[in-house]
Coordinates of C-alpha atoms and ligand atoms in Angstrom, one line a residue:
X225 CA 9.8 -7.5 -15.1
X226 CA 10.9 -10.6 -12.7
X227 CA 13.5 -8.4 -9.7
X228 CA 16.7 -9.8 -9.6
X229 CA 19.5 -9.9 -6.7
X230 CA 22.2 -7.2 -6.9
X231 CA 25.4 -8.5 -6.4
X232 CA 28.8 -6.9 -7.1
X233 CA 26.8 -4.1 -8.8
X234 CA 24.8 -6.6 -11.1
X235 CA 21.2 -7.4 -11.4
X236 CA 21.9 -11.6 -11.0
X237 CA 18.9 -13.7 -11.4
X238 CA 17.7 -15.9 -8.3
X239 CA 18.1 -19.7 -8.0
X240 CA 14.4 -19.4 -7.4
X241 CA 11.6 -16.3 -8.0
X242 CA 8.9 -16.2 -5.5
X243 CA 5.2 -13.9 -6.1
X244 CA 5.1 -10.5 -3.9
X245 CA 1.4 -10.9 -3.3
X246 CA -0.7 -8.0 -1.7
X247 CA -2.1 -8.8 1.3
X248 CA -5.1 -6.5 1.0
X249 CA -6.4 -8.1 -2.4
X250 CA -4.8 -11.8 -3.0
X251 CA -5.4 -11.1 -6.8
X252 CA -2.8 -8.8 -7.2
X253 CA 0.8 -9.9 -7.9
X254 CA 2.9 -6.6 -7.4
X255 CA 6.0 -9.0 -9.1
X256 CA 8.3 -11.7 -9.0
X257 CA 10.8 -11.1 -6.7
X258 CA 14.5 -13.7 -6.8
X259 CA 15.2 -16.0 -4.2
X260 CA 19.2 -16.4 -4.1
X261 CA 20.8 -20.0 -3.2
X262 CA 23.6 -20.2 -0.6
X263 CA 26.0 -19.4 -3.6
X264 CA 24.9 -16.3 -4.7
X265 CA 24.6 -15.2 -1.0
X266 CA 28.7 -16.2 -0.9
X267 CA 29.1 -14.7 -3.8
X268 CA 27.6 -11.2 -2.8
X269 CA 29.7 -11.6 0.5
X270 CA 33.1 -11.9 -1.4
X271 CA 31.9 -8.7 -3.2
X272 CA 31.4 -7.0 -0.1
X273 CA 34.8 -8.4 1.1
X274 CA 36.8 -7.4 -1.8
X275 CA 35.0 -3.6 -1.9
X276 CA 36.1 -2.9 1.7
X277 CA 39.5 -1.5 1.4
X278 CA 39.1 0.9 -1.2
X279 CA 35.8 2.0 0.2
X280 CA 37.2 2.0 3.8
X281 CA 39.5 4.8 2.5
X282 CA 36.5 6.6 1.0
X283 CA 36.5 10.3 2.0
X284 CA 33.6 11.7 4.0
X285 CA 32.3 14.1 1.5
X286 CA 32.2 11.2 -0.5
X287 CA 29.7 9.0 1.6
X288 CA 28.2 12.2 2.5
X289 CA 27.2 13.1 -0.9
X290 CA 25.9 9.2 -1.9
X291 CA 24.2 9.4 0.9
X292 CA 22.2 12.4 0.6
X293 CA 21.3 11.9 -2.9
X294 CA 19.8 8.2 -1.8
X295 CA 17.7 10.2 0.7
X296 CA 16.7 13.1 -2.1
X297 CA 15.7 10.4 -4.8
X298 CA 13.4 8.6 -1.7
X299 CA 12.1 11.9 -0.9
X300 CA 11.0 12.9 -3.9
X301 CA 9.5 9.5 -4.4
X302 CA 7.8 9.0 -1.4
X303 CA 4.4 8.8 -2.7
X304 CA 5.1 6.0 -5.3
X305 CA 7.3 3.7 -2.5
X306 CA 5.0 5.0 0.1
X307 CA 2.2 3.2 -2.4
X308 CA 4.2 0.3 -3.1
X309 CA 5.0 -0.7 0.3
X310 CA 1.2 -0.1 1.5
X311 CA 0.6 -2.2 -1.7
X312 CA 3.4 -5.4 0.0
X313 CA 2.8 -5.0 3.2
X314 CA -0.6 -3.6 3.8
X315 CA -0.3 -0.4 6.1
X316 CA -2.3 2.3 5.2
X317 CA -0.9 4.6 2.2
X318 CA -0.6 7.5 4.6
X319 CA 1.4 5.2 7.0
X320 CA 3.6 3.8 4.0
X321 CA 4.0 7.0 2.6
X322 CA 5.0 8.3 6.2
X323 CA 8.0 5.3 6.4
X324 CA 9.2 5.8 2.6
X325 CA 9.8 9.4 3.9
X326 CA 10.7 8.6 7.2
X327 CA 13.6 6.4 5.0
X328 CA 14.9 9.8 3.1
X329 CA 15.6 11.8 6.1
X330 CA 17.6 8.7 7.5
X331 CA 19.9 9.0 4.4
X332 CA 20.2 12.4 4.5
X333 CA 20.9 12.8 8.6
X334 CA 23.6 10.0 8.3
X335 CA 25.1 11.5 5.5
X336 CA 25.7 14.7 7.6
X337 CA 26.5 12.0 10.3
X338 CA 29.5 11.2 7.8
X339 CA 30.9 14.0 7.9
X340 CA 30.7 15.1 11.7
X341 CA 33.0 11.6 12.8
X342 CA 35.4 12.5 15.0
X343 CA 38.0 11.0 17.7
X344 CA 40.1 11.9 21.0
X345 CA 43.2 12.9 21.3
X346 CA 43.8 12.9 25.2
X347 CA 46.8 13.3 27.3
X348 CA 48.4 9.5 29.0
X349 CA 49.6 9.1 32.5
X350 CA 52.9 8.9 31.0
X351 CA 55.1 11.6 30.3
X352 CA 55.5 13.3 26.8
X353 CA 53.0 10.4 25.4
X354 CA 50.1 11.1 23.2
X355 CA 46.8 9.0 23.2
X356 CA 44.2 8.8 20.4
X357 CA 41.2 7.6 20.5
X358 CA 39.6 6.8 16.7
X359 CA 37.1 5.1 14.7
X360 CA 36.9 2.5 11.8
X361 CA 34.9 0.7 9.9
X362 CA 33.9 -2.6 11.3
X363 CA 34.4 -4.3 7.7
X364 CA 31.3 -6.3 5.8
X365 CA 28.3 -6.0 7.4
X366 CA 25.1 -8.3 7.0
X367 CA 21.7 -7.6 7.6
X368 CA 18.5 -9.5 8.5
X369 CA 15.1 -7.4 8.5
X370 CA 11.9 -8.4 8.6
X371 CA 8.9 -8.0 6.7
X372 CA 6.5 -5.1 9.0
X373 CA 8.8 -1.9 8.0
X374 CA 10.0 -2.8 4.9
X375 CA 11.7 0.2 4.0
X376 CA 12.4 1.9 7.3
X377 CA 14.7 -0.8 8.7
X378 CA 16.8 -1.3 5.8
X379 CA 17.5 2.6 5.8
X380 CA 18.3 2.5 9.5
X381 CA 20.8 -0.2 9.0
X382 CA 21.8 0.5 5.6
X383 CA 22.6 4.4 6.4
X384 CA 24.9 4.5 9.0
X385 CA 27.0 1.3 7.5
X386 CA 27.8 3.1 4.7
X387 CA 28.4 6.2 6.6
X388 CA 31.0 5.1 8.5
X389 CA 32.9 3.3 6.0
X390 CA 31.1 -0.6 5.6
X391 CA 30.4 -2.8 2.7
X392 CA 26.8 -4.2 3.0
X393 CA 24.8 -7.6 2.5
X394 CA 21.4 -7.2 3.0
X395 CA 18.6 -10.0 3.7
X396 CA 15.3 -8.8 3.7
X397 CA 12.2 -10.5 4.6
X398 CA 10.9 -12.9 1.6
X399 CA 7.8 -11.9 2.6
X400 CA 8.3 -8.2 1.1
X401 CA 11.1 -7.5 -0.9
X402 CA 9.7 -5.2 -3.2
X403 CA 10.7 -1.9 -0.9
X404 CA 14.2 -3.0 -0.5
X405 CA 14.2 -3.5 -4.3
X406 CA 13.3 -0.7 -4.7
X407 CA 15.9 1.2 -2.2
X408 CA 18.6 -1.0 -3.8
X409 CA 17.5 0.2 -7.3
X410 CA 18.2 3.5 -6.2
X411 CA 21.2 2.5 -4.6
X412 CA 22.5 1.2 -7.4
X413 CA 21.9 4.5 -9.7
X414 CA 24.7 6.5 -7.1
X415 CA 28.1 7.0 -6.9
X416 CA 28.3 4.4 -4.7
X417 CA 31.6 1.2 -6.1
X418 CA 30.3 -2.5 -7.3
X419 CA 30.0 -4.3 -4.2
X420 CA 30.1 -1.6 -1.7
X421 CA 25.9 -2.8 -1.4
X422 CA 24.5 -6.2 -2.1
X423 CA 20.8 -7.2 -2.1
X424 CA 20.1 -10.9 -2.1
X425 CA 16.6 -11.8 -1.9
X426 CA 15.2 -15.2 -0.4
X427 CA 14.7 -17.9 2.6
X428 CA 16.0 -17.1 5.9
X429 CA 16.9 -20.5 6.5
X430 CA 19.2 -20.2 3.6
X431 CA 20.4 -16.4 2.5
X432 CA 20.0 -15.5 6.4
X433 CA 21.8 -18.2 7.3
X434 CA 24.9 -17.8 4.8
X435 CA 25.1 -14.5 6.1
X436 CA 25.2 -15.6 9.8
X437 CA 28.0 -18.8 9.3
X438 CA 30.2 -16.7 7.1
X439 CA 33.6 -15.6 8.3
X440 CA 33.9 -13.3 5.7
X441 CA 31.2 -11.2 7.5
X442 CA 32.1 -9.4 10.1
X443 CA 29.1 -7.7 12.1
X444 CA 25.1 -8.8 11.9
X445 CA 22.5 -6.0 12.3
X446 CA 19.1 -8.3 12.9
X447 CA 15.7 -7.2 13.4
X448 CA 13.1 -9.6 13.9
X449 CA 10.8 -12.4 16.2
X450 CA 12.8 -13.3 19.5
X451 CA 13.2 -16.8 18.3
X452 CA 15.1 -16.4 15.5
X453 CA 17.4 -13.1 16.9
X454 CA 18.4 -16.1 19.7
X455 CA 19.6 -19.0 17.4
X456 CA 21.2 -16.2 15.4
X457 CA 22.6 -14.7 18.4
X458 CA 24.3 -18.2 19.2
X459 CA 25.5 -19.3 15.1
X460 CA 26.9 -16.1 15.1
X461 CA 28.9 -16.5 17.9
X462 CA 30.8 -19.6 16.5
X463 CA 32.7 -16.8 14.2
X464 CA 32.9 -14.0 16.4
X465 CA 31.1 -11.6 15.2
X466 CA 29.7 -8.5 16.2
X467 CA 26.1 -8.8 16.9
X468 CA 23.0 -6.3 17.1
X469 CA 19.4 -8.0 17.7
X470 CA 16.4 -6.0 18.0
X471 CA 13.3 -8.4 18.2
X472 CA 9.8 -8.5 19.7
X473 CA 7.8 -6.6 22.3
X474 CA 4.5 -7.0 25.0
X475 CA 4.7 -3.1 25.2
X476 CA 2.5 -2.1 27.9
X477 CA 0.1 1.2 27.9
X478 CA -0.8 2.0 31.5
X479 CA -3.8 4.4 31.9
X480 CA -3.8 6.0 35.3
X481 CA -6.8 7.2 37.3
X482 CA -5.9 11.1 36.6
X483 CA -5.5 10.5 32.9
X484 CA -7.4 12.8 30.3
X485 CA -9.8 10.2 29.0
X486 CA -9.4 11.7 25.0
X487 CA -5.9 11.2 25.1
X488 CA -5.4 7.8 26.6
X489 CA -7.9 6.6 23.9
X490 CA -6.1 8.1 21.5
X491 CA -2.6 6.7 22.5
X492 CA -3.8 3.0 22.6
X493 CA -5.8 2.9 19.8
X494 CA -2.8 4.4 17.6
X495 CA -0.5 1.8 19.7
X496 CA -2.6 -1.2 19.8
X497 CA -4.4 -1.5 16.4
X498 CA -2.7 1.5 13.8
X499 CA -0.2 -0.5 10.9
X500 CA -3.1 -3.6 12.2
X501 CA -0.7 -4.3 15.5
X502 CA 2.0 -5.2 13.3
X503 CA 4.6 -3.1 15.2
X504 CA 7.4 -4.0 17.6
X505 CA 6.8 -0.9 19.6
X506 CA 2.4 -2.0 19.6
X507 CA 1.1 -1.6 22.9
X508 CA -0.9 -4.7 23.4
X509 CA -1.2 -4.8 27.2
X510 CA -3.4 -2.1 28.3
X511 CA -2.7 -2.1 32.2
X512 CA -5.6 0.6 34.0
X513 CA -6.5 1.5 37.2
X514 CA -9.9 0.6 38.6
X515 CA -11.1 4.4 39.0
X516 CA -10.9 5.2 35.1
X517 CA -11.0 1.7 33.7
X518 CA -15.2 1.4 32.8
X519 CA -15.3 4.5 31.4
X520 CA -12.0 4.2 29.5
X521 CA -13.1 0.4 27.7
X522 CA -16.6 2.2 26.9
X523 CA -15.0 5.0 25.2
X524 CA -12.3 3.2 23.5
X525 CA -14.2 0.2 22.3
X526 CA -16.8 3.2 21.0
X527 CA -13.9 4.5 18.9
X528 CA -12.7 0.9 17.5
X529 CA -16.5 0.7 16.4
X530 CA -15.9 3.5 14.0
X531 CA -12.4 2.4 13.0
X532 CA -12.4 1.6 9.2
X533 CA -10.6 -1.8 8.2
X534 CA -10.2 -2.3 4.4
X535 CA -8.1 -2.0 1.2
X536 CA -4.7 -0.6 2.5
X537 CA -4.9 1.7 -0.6
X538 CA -8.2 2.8 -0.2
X539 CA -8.6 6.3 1.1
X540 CA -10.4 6.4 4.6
X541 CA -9.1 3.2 5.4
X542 CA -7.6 3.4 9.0
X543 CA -6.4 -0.3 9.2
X544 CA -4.9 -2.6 6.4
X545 CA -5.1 -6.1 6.5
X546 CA -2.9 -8.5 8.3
X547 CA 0.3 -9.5 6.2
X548 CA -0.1 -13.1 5.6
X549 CA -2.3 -16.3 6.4
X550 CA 0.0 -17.4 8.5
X551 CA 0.1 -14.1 11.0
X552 CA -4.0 -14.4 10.3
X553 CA -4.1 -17.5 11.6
X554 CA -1.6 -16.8 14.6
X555 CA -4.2 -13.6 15.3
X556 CA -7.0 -16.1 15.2
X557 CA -5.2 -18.3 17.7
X558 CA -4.6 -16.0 20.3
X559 CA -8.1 -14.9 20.0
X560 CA -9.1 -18.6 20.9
X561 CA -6.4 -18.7 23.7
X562 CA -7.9 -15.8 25.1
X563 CA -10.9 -16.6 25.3
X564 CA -10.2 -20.1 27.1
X565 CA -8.1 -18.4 29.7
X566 CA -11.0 -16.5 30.4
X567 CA -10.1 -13.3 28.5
X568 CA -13.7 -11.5 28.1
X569 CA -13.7 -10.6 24.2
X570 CA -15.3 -7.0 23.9
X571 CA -14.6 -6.1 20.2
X572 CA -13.1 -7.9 17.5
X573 CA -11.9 -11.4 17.4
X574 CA -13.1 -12.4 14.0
X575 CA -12.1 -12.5 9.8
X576 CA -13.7 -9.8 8.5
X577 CA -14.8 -9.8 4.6
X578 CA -14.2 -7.0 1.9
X579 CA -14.5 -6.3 -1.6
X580 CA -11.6 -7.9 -2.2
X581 CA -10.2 -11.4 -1.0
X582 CA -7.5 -10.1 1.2
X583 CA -6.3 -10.7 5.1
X584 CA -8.8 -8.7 7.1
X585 CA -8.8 -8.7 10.9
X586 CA -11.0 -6.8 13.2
X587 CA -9.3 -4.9 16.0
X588 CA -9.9 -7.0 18.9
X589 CA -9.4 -6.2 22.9
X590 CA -10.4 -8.5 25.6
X591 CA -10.8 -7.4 29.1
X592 CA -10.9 -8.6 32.4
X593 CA -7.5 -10.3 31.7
X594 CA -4.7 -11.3 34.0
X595 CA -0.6 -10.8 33.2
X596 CA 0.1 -14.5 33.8
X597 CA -2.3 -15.6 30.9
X598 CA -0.8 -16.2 27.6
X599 CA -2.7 -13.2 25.5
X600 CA -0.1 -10.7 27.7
X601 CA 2.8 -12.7 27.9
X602 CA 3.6 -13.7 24.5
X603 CA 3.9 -11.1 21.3
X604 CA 0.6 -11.6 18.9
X605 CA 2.4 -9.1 16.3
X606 CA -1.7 -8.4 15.3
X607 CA -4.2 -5.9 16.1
X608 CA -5.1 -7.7 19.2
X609 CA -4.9 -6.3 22.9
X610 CA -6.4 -6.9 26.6
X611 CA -6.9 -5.2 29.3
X612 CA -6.0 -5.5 33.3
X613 CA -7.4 -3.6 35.9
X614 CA -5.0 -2.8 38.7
X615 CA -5.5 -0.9 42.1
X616 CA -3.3 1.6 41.7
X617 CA 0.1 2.9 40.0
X618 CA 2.6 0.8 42.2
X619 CA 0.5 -2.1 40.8
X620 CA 0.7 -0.6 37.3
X621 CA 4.3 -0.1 37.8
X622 CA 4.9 -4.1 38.5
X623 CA 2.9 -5.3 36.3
X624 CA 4.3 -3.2 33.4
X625 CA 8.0 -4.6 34.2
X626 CA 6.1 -8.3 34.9
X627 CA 7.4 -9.5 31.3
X628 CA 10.5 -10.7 29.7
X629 CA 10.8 -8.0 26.9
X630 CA 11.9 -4.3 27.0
X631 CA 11.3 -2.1 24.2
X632 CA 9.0 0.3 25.1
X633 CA 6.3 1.5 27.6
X634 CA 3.9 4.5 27.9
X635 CA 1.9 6.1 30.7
X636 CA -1.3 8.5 30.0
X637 CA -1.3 10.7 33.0
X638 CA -1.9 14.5 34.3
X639 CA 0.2 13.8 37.2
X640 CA 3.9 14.5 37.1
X641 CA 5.3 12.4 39.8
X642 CA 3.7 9.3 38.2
X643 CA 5.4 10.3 34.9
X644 CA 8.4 11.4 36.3
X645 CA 8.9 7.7 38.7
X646 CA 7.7 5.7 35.5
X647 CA 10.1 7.3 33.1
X648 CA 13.0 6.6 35.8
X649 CA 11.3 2.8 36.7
X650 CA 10.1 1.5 33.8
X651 CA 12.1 -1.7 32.3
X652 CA 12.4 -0.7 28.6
X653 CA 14.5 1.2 26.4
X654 CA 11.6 3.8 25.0
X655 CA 8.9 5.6 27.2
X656 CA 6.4 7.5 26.0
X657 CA 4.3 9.7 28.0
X658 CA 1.0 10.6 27.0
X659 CA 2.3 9.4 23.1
X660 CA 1.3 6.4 21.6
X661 CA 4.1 3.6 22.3
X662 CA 4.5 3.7 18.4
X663 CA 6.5 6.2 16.5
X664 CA 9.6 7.4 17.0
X665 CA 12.0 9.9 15.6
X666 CA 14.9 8.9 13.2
X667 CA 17.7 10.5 15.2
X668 CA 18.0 9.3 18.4
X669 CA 18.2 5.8 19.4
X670 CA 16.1 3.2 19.2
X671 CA 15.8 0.0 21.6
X672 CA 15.2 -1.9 24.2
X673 CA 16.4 -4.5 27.2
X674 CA 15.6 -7.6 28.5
X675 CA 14.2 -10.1 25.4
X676 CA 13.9 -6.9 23.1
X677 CA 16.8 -6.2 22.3
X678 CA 21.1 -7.6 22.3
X679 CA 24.2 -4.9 21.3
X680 CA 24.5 -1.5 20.9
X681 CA 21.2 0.8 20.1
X682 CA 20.3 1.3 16.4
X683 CA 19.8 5.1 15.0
X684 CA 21.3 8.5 15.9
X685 CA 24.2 9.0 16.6
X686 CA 24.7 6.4 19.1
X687 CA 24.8 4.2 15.9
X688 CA 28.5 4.6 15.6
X689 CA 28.6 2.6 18.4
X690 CA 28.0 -0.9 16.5
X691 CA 29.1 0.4 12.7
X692 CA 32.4 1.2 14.2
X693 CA 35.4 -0.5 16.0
X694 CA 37.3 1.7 18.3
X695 CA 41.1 2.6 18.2
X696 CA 43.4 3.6 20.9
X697 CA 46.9 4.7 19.4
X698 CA 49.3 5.5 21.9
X699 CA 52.3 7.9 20.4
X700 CA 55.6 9.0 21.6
X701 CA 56.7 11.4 19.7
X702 CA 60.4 11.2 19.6
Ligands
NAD87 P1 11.4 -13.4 11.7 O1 12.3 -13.6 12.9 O2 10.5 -14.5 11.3 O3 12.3 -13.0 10.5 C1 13.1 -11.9 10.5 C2 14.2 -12.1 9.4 O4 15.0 -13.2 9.8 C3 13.6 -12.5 8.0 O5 14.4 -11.8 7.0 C4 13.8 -14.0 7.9 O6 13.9 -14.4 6.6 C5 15.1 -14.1 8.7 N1 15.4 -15.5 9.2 C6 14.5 -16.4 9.5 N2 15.1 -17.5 9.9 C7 16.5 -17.3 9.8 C8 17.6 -18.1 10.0 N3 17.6 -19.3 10.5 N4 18.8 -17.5 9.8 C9 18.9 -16.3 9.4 N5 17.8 -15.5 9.1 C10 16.6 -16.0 9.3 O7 10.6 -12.1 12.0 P2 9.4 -11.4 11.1 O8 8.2 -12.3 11.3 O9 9.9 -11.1 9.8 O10 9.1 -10.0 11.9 C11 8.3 -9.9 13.0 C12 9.1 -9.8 14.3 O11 10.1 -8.7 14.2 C13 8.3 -9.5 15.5 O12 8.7 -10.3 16.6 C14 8.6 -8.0 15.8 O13 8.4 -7.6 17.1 C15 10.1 -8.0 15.3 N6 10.5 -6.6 15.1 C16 11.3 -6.0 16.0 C17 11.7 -4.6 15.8 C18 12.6 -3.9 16.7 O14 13.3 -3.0 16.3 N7 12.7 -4.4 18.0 C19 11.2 -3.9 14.6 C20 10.4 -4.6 13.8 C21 10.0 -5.9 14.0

């Protein structure tokens, strides 16, 4: 059954249908998924334009009680989208099954979220006068996410729009719709009005950019590589609208003389090569201090000898392939970049053959590398990382905050102080201490500074702060 755009609470076909191909075995086509044209894009806006009033006025129980049966349906089917997006995208079935559920609880937190909004009523510096402070819906919101969490980040945005009131248009990567299908199959099955939610598959260049240019939309939630986040940042602009960009990452791991030697093994090779590097929060530059750093690249290139690569369905496997050729061949690269910068390439760096013909990458890590080469200033988005040896924390410290993105940094460390100064002096918006850089909890916030990130944090309850607009109502009650 070819999957079809959802528009004004109808299944549409595309302009177009494009193959969801699984990355781990090219043989299998999980379906056809639609690829909308710039009209069906405008059409699923109107939708959303003409649904906002009534559901603007929707009550909270209301939204609460969509909202938590979207997250008890993805609960109880975690296994099967779990499967599926492990199937698209090419994480590990434990991983994918960990995000499907990791998607239920989001529902279900923002629809408690829905019911706990609340304003100010304060006193003014006038006499007898009232001031409220409130919050509405911001109106129709788009959304752009891309193809690495292909369930997660549609809940994340998805949730707390709806929560607070918003009609939704929603992009996701062409690369793997079949999760958000799926999500917006089970949308579609609640109590939620025609047009409240639209899905519309298909090209960035042309769905994405409908969304962007339209008037009729009024805030853009984005996730996705720097370079696109910027030119969106700047179309989006030309109608005012309220923007939130979370993009890419050179999340460092620094591994400090006093650190227990298990643990910071363990925390970069879960940050560097787990989901095959394919993570905005991946730790790719591994920044060590010369008393701990032979021992530490003998015991962790001894563990990524024993790491499993294959079928992301197959059990045992602890790496999936890489998504595409294209992100294969941008792995291969950087691997070649590397090396002529004078990277030294101690595991990894090649194609790796399976049973089946799909995208496998070994987990690669260079050392003696230096943070002006290329290989730790620009994102890979693969399972690739490198090395530097520094003297000492200060130097860790600086080279750590040497990079023009900010999402998130860790520290492996017994000492406290170190901990304590890098939590406070660290450049990002996440730090992890003795915890891989990647995974994070679905309510609190999540993002970064610098290149990382633009607008208010996603998740938690700080998400109010870009699915809202603030009111300040000043009474006199005569
Ligand atoms: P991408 O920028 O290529 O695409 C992201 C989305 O934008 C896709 O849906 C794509 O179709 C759309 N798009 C592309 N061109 C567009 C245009 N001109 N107008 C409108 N939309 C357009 O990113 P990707 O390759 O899908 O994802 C990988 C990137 O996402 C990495 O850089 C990664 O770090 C980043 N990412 C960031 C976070 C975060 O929260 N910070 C989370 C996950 C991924």
């Amino acid at each position: 059954m070819k999957k079809h755009n959802l528009i004004d609470g109808q299944w549409v076909a595309g302009a177009s249908a494009t193959p969801n191909v699984n990355p781990s075995n090219t043989a299998d086509v999980i379906d056809e998924y639609a690829q909308a044209d710039r009209q069906q894009a405008n059409a699923a806006i109107a939708a959303a334009r003409a649904a906002f009033p009534k559901w603007a006025q929707s009550t909270i129980q209301q939204r609460a009680d969509i909202l938590d049966a979207i997250g008890t349906e993805i609960l109880a089917r975690k296994e099967e989208l779990g499967t599926l997006l492990s199937r698209e995208e090419g994480k590990t079935k434990p991983e994918g099954i960990g995000e499907a559920a990791r998607a239920g609880s989001i529902f279900k937190f923002f629809a408690q979220e829905a019911v706990r909004a609340r304003g100010e009523l304060v006193p003014s510096v006038r006499p007898g006068i009232e001031v409220e402070i409130t919050r509405e819906p911001v109106g129709v919101v788009g959304m752009i996410t891309p193809w690495n969490f292909p369930i997660a980040i549609p809940a994340w945005k998805i949730a707390p729009a709806l929560a607070y009131g918003n009609c939704v248009v929603i992009k996701p990567a062409d690369l793997v719709p079949g999760c958000a299908w799926a999500l917006a199959e089970i949308i579609s099955r609640s109590a939620l009005p025609p047009g409240v939610f639209n899905l519309v598959m298909g090209r960035g260049s042309v769905v994405g950019d409908a969304i962007v240019t339209s008037p009729d939309v009024d805030a853009l939630s984005f996730t996705g590589s720097v370079v696109t986040g910027r030119n969106i940042a700047r179309a989006a602009a030309e109608t005012m609208k309220k923007v939130q960009l979370e993009m890419g990452g050179k999340n460092p791991q620094l591994v400090l003389d006093d650190a227990d030697l298990d643990v910071a093994v363990n925390v970069v090779l879960q940050s560097a090569f787990f989901s095959t590097g394919q993570r905005c929060t991946a730790a790719s530059r591994v920044i060590v201090t010369e008393g701990i750093h032979d021992r530490f690249v003998a015991a962790l290139t001894a563990r990524m000898a024993k790491l499993t690569i294959d079928d992301a369905l197959k059990a045992g496997t602890d790496i999936g392939p890489v998504v595409d050729p294209s992100q294969l061949k941008q792995d291969i690269d950087y691997v070649a970049i590397a090396k002529a910068e004078g990277g030294k390439l101690v595991a990894g760096g090649e194609r790796l053959a399976r049973t089946t013909d799909g995208y496998y990458f070994a987990p690669t890590l260079f050392t003696e590398t230096t943070p002006t080469m290329r290989i730790n200033r620009e994102e890979v988005f693969g399972p690739v990382a490198s090395v530097i040896r520094v003297r000492d924390y200060d130097e860790a410290l600086a080279v750590a905050n040497d990079t023009a993105f900010g999402l998130c940094a860790g520290i492996a460390t017994r000492s406290l102080k170190h901990a304590a100064h890098f939590k406070r002096h660290a450049q990002v918006g996440m730090v992890m201490v003795n915890l891989p850089t990647a995974g994070v909890d679905y309510h609190v916030p999540f993002g970064g500074r610098k290149g990382s990130s633009y607008g208010p944090r996603e998740q938690g309850t700080y998400a109010a702060e870009f699915y809202t607009a603030v009111k300040t109502t000043y009474v006199n009650p005569v």
